[in-house]
Short mmCIF file of C-alpha atoms in Angstrom, two decimals:
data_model
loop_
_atom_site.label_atom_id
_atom_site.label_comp_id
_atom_site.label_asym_id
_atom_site.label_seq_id
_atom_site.Cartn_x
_atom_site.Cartn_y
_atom_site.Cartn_z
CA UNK A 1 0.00 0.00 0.00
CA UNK A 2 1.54 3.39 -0.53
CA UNK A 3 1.81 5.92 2.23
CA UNK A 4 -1.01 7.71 2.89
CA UNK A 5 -2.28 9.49 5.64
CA UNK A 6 -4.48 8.47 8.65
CA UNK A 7 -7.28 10.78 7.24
CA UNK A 8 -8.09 9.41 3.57
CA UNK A 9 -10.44 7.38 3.06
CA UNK A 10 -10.37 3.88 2.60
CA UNK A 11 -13.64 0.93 2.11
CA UNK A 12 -12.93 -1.51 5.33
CA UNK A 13 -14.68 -4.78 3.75
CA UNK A 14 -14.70 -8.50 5.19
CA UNK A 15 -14.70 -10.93 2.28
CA UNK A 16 -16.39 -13.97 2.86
CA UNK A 17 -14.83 -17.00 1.04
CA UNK A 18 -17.37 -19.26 2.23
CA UNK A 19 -19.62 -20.68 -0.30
CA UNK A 20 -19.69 -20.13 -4.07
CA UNK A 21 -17.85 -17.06 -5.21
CA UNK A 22 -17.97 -15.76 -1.63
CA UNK A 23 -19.50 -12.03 -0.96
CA UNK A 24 -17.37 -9.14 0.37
CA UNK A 25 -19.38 -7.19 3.10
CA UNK A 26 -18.45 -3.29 3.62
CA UNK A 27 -17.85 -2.58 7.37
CA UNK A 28 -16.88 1.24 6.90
CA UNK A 29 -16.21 3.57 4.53
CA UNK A 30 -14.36 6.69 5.91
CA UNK A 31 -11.20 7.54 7.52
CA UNK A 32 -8.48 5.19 7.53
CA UNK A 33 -7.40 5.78 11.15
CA UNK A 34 -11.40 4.45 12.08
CA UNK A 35 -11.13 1.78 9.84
CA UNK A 36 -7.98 0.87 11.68
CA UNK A 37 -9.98 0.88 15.07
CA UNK A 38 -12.93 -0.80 13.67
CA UNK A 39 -10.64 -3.48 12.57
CA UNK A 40 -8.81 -3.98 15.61
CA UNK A 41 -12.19 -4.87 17.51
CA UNK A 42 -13.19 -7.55 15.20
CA UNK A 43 -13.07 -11.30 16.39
CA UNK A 44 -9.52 -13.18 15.05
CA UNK A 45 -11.26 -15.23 12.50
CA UNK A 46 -13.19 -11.88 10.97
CA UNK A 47 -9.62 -10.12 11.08
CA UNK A 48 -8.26 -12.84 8.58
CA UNK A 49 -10.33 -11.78 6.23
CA UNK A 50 -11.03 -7.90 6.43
CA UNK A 51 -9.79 -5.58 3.71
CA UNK A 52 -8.65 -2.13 3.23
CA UNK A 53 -8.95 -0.39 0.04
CA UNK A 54 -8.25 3.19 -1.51
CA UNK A 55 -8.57 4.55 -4.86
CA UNK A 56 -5.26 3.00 -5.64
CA UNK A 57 -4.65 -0.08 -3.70
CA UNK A 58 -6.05 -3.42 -1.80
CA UNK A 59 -4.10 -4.72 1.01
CA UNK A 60 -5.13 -7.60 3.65
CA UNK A 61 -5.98 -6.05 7.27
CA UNK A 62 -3.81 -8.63 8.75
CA UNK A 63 -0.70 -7.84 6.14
CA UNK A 64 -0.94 -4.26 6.93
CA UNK A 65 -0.96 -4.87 10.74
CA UNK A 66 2.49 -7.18 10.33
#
């Protein structure tokens, strides 16, 4: 992901790879510092497999948090 400040905005999404094609589920869209803190309070096994996505890029919640 390129740097980019706390305040952009970013889609927070969970994608659900469960069943056929799975469905991706939008959590937030706003600020990426909420995002972040929306994020952090999900369960483990929703953290796997939230999203975070500008106009630019896609990166795993859990990548970005490494």
């Amino acid at each position: 992901m390129r740097t980019i400040s706390s305040s952009v905005s970013v889609r927070l999404y969970h994608l659900d790879e469960s069943g056929e094609g799975g469905a991706a589920t939008t959590l937030f869209y706003g600020p990426l510092e909420e995002a972040l803190t929306i994020a952090a309070r999900q369960e483990e096994d929703v953290q796997a497999g939230l999203y975070l996505a500008t106009e630019n890029d896609v990166v795993g919640y859990l990548d970005l948090e490494e």
